[in-house]
Amino acid sequence: DARVTQTPRHKVTEMGQEVTMRCQPILGHNTVFWYRQTMMQGLELLAYFRNRAPLDDSGMPKDRFSAEMPDATLATLKIQPSEPRDSAVYFCASGPGQPNTEAFFGQGTRLTVV
Amino acid sequence: GENVEQHPSTLSVQEGDSAVIKCTYSDSASNYFPWYKQELGKRPQLIIDIRSNVGEKKDQRIAVTLNKTAKHFSLHITETQPEDSAVYFCAARRSNYGQNFVFGPGTRLSVLP
């Protein structure tokens, strides 16, 4: 059963610290999404990659957030420095990149910044 | 860009009754419309989807309808059960590369026993 794997599942950190979240997309998928979920804002797109190239990161605060795909099996989302308002669940999703196909979500990383 | 609205934000029904959730989208070029179910503390999972060349699709107790002219689509759940209680998200996407999924704000469905 192919799944998107995210680590860590939970992260508590102090304000100002760097946070790195990792995602392993489903093997063979060439599109990767990072979403942030909060009660107030719902599912917000932070970044979107196709074939490891960023296509849309307009929803990501550039001053503190960065997203990369060092290789096809790893996507990372970094926050530096972290702030309490970054507390949320961060989801990674991947898709096969074909038209009209779904995105498969990982279990998410619940981030708490104190 | 695409904008997806979803109503209602919360919905309570009695077990066995039907539930309907409605979404509208703004980009007429969108042609793929999935619905995701998210249980508490879990990830969103696809439950049904519809493409723009189809007006209706059904899978057991779940059905989705699409009206391209009006730019709205709806999720219908019949014979609701307590395990249907969750948050449901609609989404819209254009099929050409470079277009991400835009999600609605979600509907919290509670099925009362």
Coordinates of C-alpha atoms in Angstrom, one line a residue, chain B residues 5-48:
Chain B
E5 CA -16.4 28.3 -1.7
Q6 CA -18.2 25.6 0.3
H7 CA -21.4 25.5 2.2
P8 CA -22.5 24.8 4.8
S9 CA -19.6 25.1 7.2
T10 CA -21.3 22.7 9.6
L11 CA -24.0 20.2 9.1
S12 CA -25.8 17.9 11.5
V13 CA -28.1 15.1 10.3
Q14 CA -29.8 12.2 11.9
E15 CA -28.5 8.8 11.2
G16 CA -30.1 7.4 8.1
D17 CA -30.9 10.9 6.6
S18 CA -29.1 12.4 3.6
A19 CA -26.5 15.1 3.6
V20 CA -25.7 17.5 0.9
I21 CA -22.6 19.7 0.7
K22 CA -22.3 22.3 -2.1
C23 CA -19.2 24.0 -3.6
T24 CA -18.8 26.7 -6.2
Y25 CA -15.6 27.6 -8.2
S26 CA -14.6 30.6 -10.1
D27 CA -12.2 29.4 -12.8
S28 CA -14.1 28.0 -15.8
A29 CA -11.0 26.2 -16.9
S30 CA -11.1 23.9 -13.9
N31 CA -12.0 20.4 -14.9
Y32 CA -11.3 18.1 -12.1
F33 CA -13.2 18.1 -8.8
P34 CA -12.3 15.7 -6.0
W35 CA -13.9 15.4 -2.6
Y36 CA -11.8 14.6 0.5
K37 CA -12.9 13.3 3.9
Q38 CA -10.8 14.1 6.9
E39 CA -11.5 12.3 10.2
L40 CA -10.3 13.9 13.4
G41 CA -6.5 13.8 13.6
K42 CA -6.1 12.1 10.3
R43 CA -5.1 13.0 6.8
P44 CA -7.5 14.0 4.0
Q45 CA -8.5 11.0 1.9
L46 CA -10.2 11.0 -1.5
I47 CA -13.7 9.6 -1.4
I48 CA -15.0 10.5 -4.8

